Short mmCIF file of C-alpha atoms in Angstrom, two decimals:
data_model
loop_
_atom_site.label_atom_id
_atom_site.label_comp_id
_atom_site.label_asym_id
_atom_site.label_seq_id
_atom_site.Cartn_x
_atom_site.Cartn_y
_atom_site.Cartn_z
CA MET A 24 -0.21 -0.20 0.36
CA LYS A 25 1.36 3.32 -0.76
CA ALA A 26 1.33 6.29 1.64
CA LEU A 27 -1.36 8.25 0.32
CA SER A 28 -3.61 5.67 -0.60
CA GLY A 29 -7.48 6.22 0.71
CA ILE A 30 -6.74 10.11 -0.05
CA LEU A 31 -9.07 11.89 -2.47
CA VAL A 32 -7.69 14.97 -4.15
CA VAL A 33 -9.66 17.27 -6.16
CA ASP A 34 -7.20 19.11 -8.23
CA ILE A 35 -8.74 22.15 -10.35
CA SER A 36 -5.42 23.89 -10.80
CA ARG A 37 -3.94 24.54 -14.01
CA VAL A 38 -0.40 24.83 -16.01
CA LEU A 39 2.36 23.49 -13.87
CA ALA A 40 2.84 24.50 -10.22
CA GLY A 41 -0.87 23.04 -9.28
CA PRO A 42 -0.80 19.95 -11.50
CA TYR A 43 2.97 18.82 -10.21
CA CYS A 44 1.64 18.83 -6.55
CA GLY A 45 -1.26 16.85 -7.83
CA GLN A 46 0.95 14.37 -9.41
CA LEU A 47 3.60 13.93 -6.43
CA LEU A 48 0.32 13.10 -4.17
CA ALA A 49 -0.77 10.67 -7.05
CA ASP A 50 2.38 8.92 -7.17
CA MET A 51 2.19 8.60 -3.43
CA GLY A 52 -1.28 6.84 -3.80
CA ALA A 53 -3.65 9.24 -3.55
CA ASP A 54 -7.11 9.19 -5.87
CA VAL A 55 -6.26 12.84 -7.65
CA ILE A 56 -9.17 14.02 -9.94
CA LYS A 57 -8.07 16.21 -12.49
CA VAL A 58 -10.94 18.50 -13.38
CA GLU A 59 -10.36 20.56 -16.51
CA SER A 60 -12.97 23.02 -18.52
CA PRO A 61 -14.59 21.51 -21.67
CA GLU A 62 -11.58 23.06 -23.27
CA GLY A 63 -8.97 21.39 -21.28
CA ASP A 64 -5.82 23.05 -19.31
CA GLU A 65 -4.08 25.46 -21.44
CA ASN A 66 -1.02 23.84 -21.38
CA ARG A 67 -2.41 20.85 -23.25
CA ARG A 68 -1.67 23.04 -26.62
CA TRP A 69 1.28 24.23 -25.81
CA VAL A 70 4.52 23.06 -27.64
CA PRO A 71 6.70 20.87 -27.92
CA HIS A 72 4.26 18.25 -28.56
CA MET A 73 5.11 14.49 -28.47
CA ALA A 74 4.23 12.11 -31.51
CA ASP A 75 0.80 11.70 -30.55
CA GLY A 76 0.00 15.36 -30.55
CA GLU A 77 -0.09 15.53 -26.81
CA SER A 78 1.90 18.46 -25.12
CA SER A 79 5.11 17.47 -22.95
CA ASN A 80 4.13 20.27 -20.57
CA PHE A 81 0.85 18.88 -19.83
CA MET A 82 2.36 15.30 -20.07
CA SER A 83 4.97 16.07 -17.44
CA VAL A 84 2.83 17.13 -14.52
CA ASN A 85 -0.07 14.90 -14.86
CA ARG A 86 -0.11 11.10 -14.83
CA GLY A 87 -1.63 9.05 -12.56
CA LYS A 88 -4.61 11.10 -12.23
CA ARG A 89 -8.28 10.59 -13.49
CA GLY A 90 -9.38 13.15 -15.81
CA ILE A 91 -12.68 14.79 -16.03
CA THR A 92 -14.51 17.83 -17.59
CA LEU A 93 -16.76 20.31 -15.99
CA ASP A 94 -17.91 23.74 -17.14
CA LEU A 95 -17.60 25.35 -13.55
CA LYS A 96 -19.68 28.60 -15.53
CA SER A 97 -22.69 26.44 -15.41
CA PRO A 98 -24.89 25.90 -12.49
CA ASP A 99 -24.71 21.79 -12.93
CA GLY A 100 -21.10 21.91 -13.07
CA GLN A 101 -20.55 24.03 -10.18
CA ALA A 102 -23.00 21.56 -8.13
CA LEU A 103 -21.33 18.74 -9.11
CA LEU A 104 -18.03 20.38 -8.41
CA ARG A 105 -19.58 20.64 -4.92
CA ARG A 106 -20.34 17.28 -4.40
CA LEU A 107 -16.57 16.33 -5.19
CA VAL A 108 -15.74 18.69 -2.44
CA GLU A 109 -18.00 17.06 -0.11
CA LYS A 110 -16.04 13.57 -0.52
CA ALA A 111 -12.58 15.30 -1.04
CA ASP A 112 -9.74 15.34 1.48
CA VAL A 113 -7.83 17.66 -0.77
CA VAL A 114 -8.76 20.27 -2.96
CA ILE A 115 -5.92 22.21 -5.17
CA GLN A 116 -6.59 25.17 -7.20
CA SER A 117 -4.59 28.01 -8.86
CA PHE A 118 -7.13 30.51 -9.76
CA ARG A 119 -6.78 34.20 -9.15
CA GLN A 120 -8.49 35.36 -6.11
CA GLY A 121 -10.92 37.00 -7.65
CA THR A 122 -11.87 34.00 -10.04
CA ALA A 123 -11.76 31.82 -7.26
CA LEU A 124 -14.27 34.00 -5.36
CA ARG A 125 -16.57 34.02 -8.70
CA LEU A 126 -16.34 30.17 -9.17
CA GLY A 127 -17.02 29.20 -5.31
CA VAL A 128 -13.33 27.54 -4.71
CA ASP A 129 -12.20 30.16 -2.42
CA TYR A 130 -11.41 28.64 1.20
CA GLU A 131 -14.15 30.22 2.77
CA SER A 132 -16.57 28.49 0.20
CA LEU A 133 -14.91 25.24 0.11
CA LYS A 134 -14.76 25.31 4.00
CA ALA A 135 -18.43 25.66 3.91
CA ILE A 136 -19.00 22.84 1.82
CA ASN A 137 -16.68 20.47 3.53
CA PRO A 138 -14.93 21.98 6.95
CA ASP A 139 -12.57 19.15 6.99
CA VAL A 140 -10.95 19.82 3.65
CA ILE A 141 -7.33 20.64 2.81
CA ALA A 142 -8.02 23.54 0.52
CA CYS A 143 -4.12 24.40 -1.19
CA SER A 144 -4.58 27.84 -2.92
CA VAL A 145 -1.48 28.30 -5.45
CA ASN A 146 -0.88 31.62 -7.19
CA GLY A 147 1.48 34.19 -8.52
CA TYR A 148 1.82 36.89 -5.26
CA GLY A 149 0.86 35.10 -2.33
CA GLY A 150 -2.46 35.57 -0.70
CA LYS A 151 -1.94 39.16 0.67
CA GLY A 152 -0.33 42.42 -0.12
CA PRO A 153 -1.31 44.93 -3.22
CA LEU A 154 -0.48 42.15 -5.89
CA ALA A 155 -2.46 39.41 -4.19
CA ASP A 156 -4.72 39.31 -7.47
CA ARG A 157 -2.19 39.88 -10.08
CA ALA A 158 -1.53 37.32 -12.78
CA GLY A 159 1.80 35.69 -12.53
CA TYR A 160 3.74 33.00 -14.45
CA ASP A 161 7.18 31.38 -13.59
CA LEU A 162 8.90 34.29 -15.93
CA MET A 163 7.44 37.47 -14.24
CA VAL A 164 8.05 35.96 -10.55
CA GLN A 165 11.72 34.98 -11.72
CA ALA A 166 12.31 38.92 -12.40
CA PHE A 167 10.02 40.37 -9.59
CA SER A 168 11.70 38.08 -7.28
CA GLY A 169 15.21 39.10 -8.10
CA ILE A 170 16.45 36.04 -9.22
CA MET A 171 16.77 36.55 -13.01
CA SER A 172 19.20 39.53 -11.60
CA THR A 173 21.56 36.88 -10.45
CA THR A 174 21.50 35.12 -13.83
CA GLY A 175 24.03 35.56 -16.93
CA GLU A 176 27.23 37.19 -17.11
CA GLU A 177 28.45 40.30 -15.68
CA GLY A 178 27.81 43.16 -18.10
CA ARG A 179 25.11 41.58 -19.86
CA SER A 180 21.29 41.65 -19.59
CA PRO A 181 19.85 38.88 -17.49
CA VAL A 182 18.59 35.85 -18.66
CA ARG A 183 15.71 33.42 -17.87
CA ILE A 184 16.33 30.11 -15.96
CA GLY A 185 16.03 27.42 -18.51
CA VAL A 186 13.71 25.50 -16.59
CA SER A 187 10.29 26.45 -14.92
CA LEU A 188 12.07 26.54 -11.38
CA ASN A 189 9.46 28.85 -9.58
CA ASP A 190 6.67 26.25 -10.87
CA MET A 191 8.01 23.10 -10.23
CA SER A 192 9.39 24.24 -6.77
CA THR A 193 6.54 25.53 -6.10
CA GLY A 194 4.51 22.57 -6.40
CA LEU A 195 6.97 20.81 -4.19
CA ILE A 196 6.33 23.10 -1.32
CA ALA A 197 2.59 22.79 -1.69
CA TYR A 198 2.90 18.92 -1.38
CA GLY A 199 4.53 19.49 1.60
CA GLY A 200 2.12 22.05 3.09
CA ILE A 201 -0.59 19.48 2.03
CA LEU A 202 0.90 16.58 4.14
CA SER A 203 1.66 18.78 7.02
CA ALA A 204 -2.29 19.70 6.97
CA LEU A 205 -3.11 16.16 6.76
CA TYR A 206 -0.82 15.09 9.28
CA ALA A 207 -2.65 17.87 11.56
CA ARG A 208 -5.70 16.97 10.55
CA ARG A 209 -5.04 13.36 11.63
CA ASP A 210 -4.49 14.99 14.87
CA GLY A 211 -7.66 16.69 15.27
CA ALA A 212 -7.17 19.82 13.88
CA GLY A 213 -9.68 19.87 11.36
CA GLY A 214 -9.30 21.28 7.65
CA GLN A 215 -7.64 24.38 6.97
CA HIS A 216 -5.89 26.52 4.07
CA VAL A 217 -2.78 25.99 2.45
CA GLN A 218 -1.13 29.13 0.63
CA VAL A 219 1.62 28.48 -1.48
CA SER A 220 2.57 31.22 -4.34
CA LEU A 221 5.17 31.29 -6.79
CA LEU A 222 6.51 34.50 -5.14
CA GLN A 223 7.15 32.67 -1.91
CA SER A 224 8.71 29.50 -3.44
CA ALA A 225 11.46 32.31 -5.94
CA VAL A 226 12.19 34.51 -2.29
CA SER A 227 12.58 31.29 -0.08
CA LEU A 228 14.81 30.01 -2.89
CA LEU A 229 17.16 33.24 -3.01
CA GLY A 230 18.49 31.36 0.27
CA TYR A 231 21.55 33.16 1.23
CA HIS A 232 21.50 35.48 -1.55
CA GLY A 233 18.49 37.01 0.38
CA VAL A 234 19.92 36.84 3.68
CA GLY A 235 22.98 38.17 2.44
CA TRP A 236 21.46 41.41 1.15
CA LEU A 237 19.17 41.44 4.90
CA GLN A 238 22.23 41.09 7.18
CA ASN A 239 24.96 43.21 5.32
CA GLY A 240 23.53 44.92 2.38
CA VAL A 241 25.45 42.90 -0.32
CA VAL A 242 23.64 43.07 -3.75
CA PRO A 243 24.68 39.52 -5.78
CA ARG A 244 25.58 39.93 -9.24
CA PRO A 245 25.49 37.65 -12.01
CA GLU A 246 28.61 35.30 -12.14
CA GLY A 247 27.88 33.31 -15.00
CA THR A 248 28.59 29.66 -14.18
CA GLY A 249 30.69 31.02 -11.30
CA SER A 250 30.02 31.92 -7.41
CA TRP A 251 30.47 35.11 -6.07
CA HIS A 252 32.09 33.78 -2.68
CA LEU A 253 33.72 30.27 -3.55
CA VAL A 254 36.58 29.90 -5.92
CA PRO A 255 37.40 27.98 -8.19
CA TYR A 256 33.37 26.94 -8.47
CA GLN A 257 32.77 27.16 -12.32
CA ALA A 258 32.79 26.04 -15.94
CA PHE A 259 35.65 25.61 -17.63
CA GLU A 260 36.51 24.83 -21.66
CA CYS A 261 38.41 21.84 -22.65
CA ARG A 262 39.32 20.40 -25.65
CA ASP A 263 35.78 18.53 -26.20
CA GLY A 264 33.43 20.43 -23.95
CA ARG A 265 32.92 21.89 -20.73
CA PHE A 266 32.43 20.51 -17.40
CA LEU A 267 32.57 22.24 -14.05
CA VAL A 268 34.75 22.28 -10.89
CA GLY A 269 34.35 22.86 -7.10
CA ALA A 270 37.04 23.54 -4.83
CA PRO A 271 35.18 25.14 -2.37
CA ASN A 272 37.53 24.82 0.63
CA ASP A 273 41.44 24.90 0.80
CA GLY A 274 41.99 21.03 0.92
CA ALA A 275 39.84 20.63 -2.04
CA PHE A 276 42.11 23.17 -3.53
CA ARG A 277 45.31 21.99 -2.85
CA ARG A 278 44.42 18.52 -4.39
CA LEU A 279 42.76 20.33 -7.31
CA CYS A 280 46.25 21.78 -7.58
CA GLU A 281 48.28 18.40 -7.29
CA VAL A 282 46.12 17.04 -10.11
CA ILE A 283 46.93 19.43 -12.57
CA GLY A 284 50.34 19.46 -11.84
CA ARG A 285 50.46 23.19 -10.33
CA GLN A 286 51.32 22.59 -6.61
CA ASP A 287 52.98 26.14 -6.66
CA LEU A 288 49.17 27.71 -7.07
CA ALA A 289 48.42 26.19 -3.79
CA ALA A 290 51.51 27.86 -2.04
CA ASP A 291 51.19 30.88 -3.73
CA PRO A 292 50.13 33.63 -1.04
CA ARG A 293 47.55 35.27 -3.85
CA PHE A 294 45.54 31.70 -3.48
CA ARG A 295 45.99 30.20 -0.28
CA THR A 296 42.68 30.46 0.83
CA ASN A 297 39.43 31.11 -0.60
CA ALA A 298 39.41 34.70 0.48
CA ASP A 299 42.59 35.23 -1.34
CA ARG A 300 41.27 33.56 -4.41
CA LEU A 301 38.55 35.58 -4.59
CA ALA A 302 40.37 38.87 -4.04
CA ASN A 303 42.33 37.47 -7.21
CA LYS A 304 40.04 35.51 -9.15
CA ALA A 305 40.57 36.92 -12.51
CA VAL A 306 44.32 35.77 -12.35
CA LEU A 307 43.60 32.00 -11.19
CA ILE A 308 40.70 31.74 -13.45
CA GLU A 309 43.07 32.40 -16.26
CA LEU A 310 45.60 30.05 -15.11
CA LEU A 311 43.40 27.13 -14.51
CA GLU A 312 41.67 27.71 -18.21
CA ALA A 313 45.06 27.44 -19.65
CA THR A 314 45.47 24.61 -17.94
CA PHE A 315 42.17 22.77 -18.54
CA ALA A 316 41.95 24.01 -22.05
CA ASP A 317 44.54 20.97 -23.23
CA GLY A 318 42.82 18.05 -22.22
CA ASP A 319 39.64 16.07 -22.27
CA ARG A 320 36.50 16.39 -20.30
CA ASP A 321 35.80 13.04 -19.14
CA THR A 322 39.39 12.65 -18.18
CA TRP A 323 39.65 15.97 -16.54
CA VAL A 324 36.32 14.75 -14.54
CA ASP A 325 37.46 11.13 -13.82
CA ARG A 326 40.95 12.30 -12.59
CA LEU A 327 39.59 15.24 -10.53
CA ASP A 328 36.69 12.93 -8.98
CA ALA A 329 39.33 9.96 -7.88
CA ALA A 330 41.58 13.08 -5.91
CA GLY A 331 38.26 14.06 -4.33
CA VAL A 332 37.61 17.09 -5.95
CA ALA A 333 33.98 17.72 -7.15
CA ALA A 334 33.54 17.69 -10.79
CA ALA A 335 31.08 16.99 -13.01
CA PRO A 336 30.36 17.16 -17.45
CA LEU A 337 28.21 19.87 -18.60
CA HIS A 338 25.67 17.82 -20.18
CA THR A 339 22.71 18.34 -22.25
CA VAL A 340 19.54 17.24 -21.79
CA ASP A 341 19.74 13.98 -23.83
CA GLN A 342 22.98 13.29 -22.22
CA ALA A 343 21.60 13.49 -19.09
CA MET A 344 18.81 11.64 -19.41
CA SER A 345 20.42 8.75 -21.01
CA HIS A 346 23.07 8.52 -18.27
CA PRO A 347 23.11 5.33 -16.53
CA GLN A 348 23.24 7.34 -13.07
CA VAL A 349 20.00 8.79 -14.00
CA LEU A 350 18.74 5.53 -15.07
CA ALA A 351 19.89 3.90 -11.92
CA ASN A 352 17.98 6.06 -9.85
CA ASP A 353 14.69 5.33 -11.58
CA LEU A 354 14.24 9.03 -12.72
CA VAL A 355 13.02 7.51 -16.00
CA VAL A 356 10.10 5.57 -16.01
CA ASP A 357 7.81 3.50 -18.14
CA VAL A 358 3.76 3.99 -17.77
CA GLU A 359 1.37 2.21 -20.00
CA ARG A 360 -0.76 4.44 -22.31
CA PRO A 361 -4.55 3.18 -22.83
CA ASP A 362 -3.72 1.59 -25.74
CA GLY A 363 -0.76 -0.77 -24.13
CA THR A 364 2.28 1.16 -25.79
CA PRO A 365 4.70 2.58 -23.22
CA LEU A 366 5.14 6.19 -22.21
CA LYS A 367 8.63 7.43 -21.08
CA LEU A 368 8.15 10.42 -18.32
CA LEU A 369 10.18 11.30 -15.30
CA GLY A 370 10.36 9.76 -12.41
CA MET A 371 10.11 10.73 -8.60
CA PRO A 372 12.23 13.17 -6.86
CA PHE A 373 12.18 11.09 -3.54
CA ALA A 374 11.99 7.73 -2.44
CA LEU A 375 10.39 5.99 0.31
CA SER A 376 12.08 2.52 1.48
CA GLY A 377 8.88 1.17 3.27
CA THR A 378 5.86 2.72 1.15
CA PRO A 379 7.58 3.84 -2.07
CA GLY A 380 5.73 5.77 -4.67
CA SER A 381 5.39 5.21 -8.32
CA PRO A 382 3.92 6.25 -11.13
CA SER A 383 0.52 4.79 -11.54
CA GLY A 384 -1.13 5.34 -14.58
CA HIS A 385 -0.82 7.80 -17.69
CA PRO A 386 -1.85 11.10 -18.05
CA PRO A 387 -5.50 11.49 -18.74
CA ARG A 388 -6.82 12.28 -21.86
CA LEU A 389 -9.29 15.20 -22.19
CA GLY A 390 -12.38 14.38 -19.83
CA GLU A 391 -11.18 10.22 -20.30
CA HIS A 392 -12.90 9.51 -16.96
CA THR A 393 -15.58 11.78 -16.72
CA GLU A 394 -18.26 9.12 -16.52
CA GLU A 395 -16.47 6.61 -14.46
CA VAL A 396 -15.92 9.17 -11.61
CA LEU A 397 -19.57 10.30 -11.99
CA ARG A 398 -20.55 7.02 -11.32
CA GLU A 399 -18.00 5.71 -9.01
CA VAL A 400 -17.60 8.83 -6.71
CA LEU A 401 -21.32 10.80 -6.81
CA GLY A 402 -23.70 7.98 -7.72
CA VAL A 403 -24.84 9.59 -10.87
CA ASP A 404 -26.67 7.15 -13.19
CA GLU A 405 -26.70 7.05 -16.89
CA GLN A 406 -29.99 9.12 -17.39
CA GLU A 407 -28.52 11.88 -15.51
CA ILE A 408 -24.97 11.68 -17.24
CA ALA A 409 -26.72 11.73 -20.61
CA ARG A 410 -28.53 14.95 -19.21
CA LEU A 411 -25.60 16.55 -18.22
CA ARG A 412 -24.00 15.82 -21.49
CA ALA A 413 -26.71 17.08 -23.48
CA ALA A 414 -26.70 20.47 -21.17
CA LYS A 415 -22.72 20.74 -22.05
CA ALA A 416 -21.92 20.72 -18.24
CA ILE A 417 -19.64 17.85 -19.18
#
């Protein structure tokens, strides 16, 4: 049995953050009902598309769910949603606050239907403040939070982080918040509101950058692949590609110097400590670049690793996804499509030894399980299903 078996989740969130949270709950055994409008979640239509026409955006965050369509603007659709909420342990929604109020999926409305429900709201800028109802995508919050200002090369324009970091981390944080609320409910706390946002996630991810500014007013600058407080800690070019070296302490730096045959650098007063290396970063990096350029990537990585110096090749996505280490940790998994053909997706970001999770099914086709859910969960008969279809409520 999986850890969340028996938990019923109604997922009316869209795009990436909320759906990723729902997918994690499904992987851990929850029965997650993905509620979409008759037109479908907008990210079903985003490129790139897979061979069967489905968007990889949608497929990456919706596996293992049962998919239904409801017109939440219709009285019948709203009535069906209320009946689902009555039975739900968890509801996830990602509407702007004004829209959530109009649709009756804000926390107070959900609580009135089911006082024990764990209601998770996912939005762009948080539940309070002057921007609480502003629309927020990952890109905008990367910029607003200051994260984007730390990217790219010094003297050039900042760049977008290449993955939807805020969206995916917000999904993980929502998952943690929901589990905390479920644990508290088990101990008698009842239902509660779990509020997460892209901004909360992004500011938390600032980590030492944010704390550094709070404590001493230091505004971090872009460093490319490097670090503003550790040297050497960045990418280097070699004959057949790029690789990363991390020697964040003096012992690691001495071992690095031994590997490259430049013990003189470790003894050089300009480079003895990390503070010295920071003060003379440009000189040291130029020396290391000249050394590493005359060698092969994998040879350097292997030699440094053998000496206890952290190093890694700079992989492209295809190289990473096919690497034995990625495959050994079940980070690429197969699920079965309705027609029996395999579908490769990403694995889970954590593993439990006693009650492990696993992908439990394919991402649903639009409305694939509507009738099944209405029958099994709500007890709706065939005549009523036909009426609902005729009324375009489902």
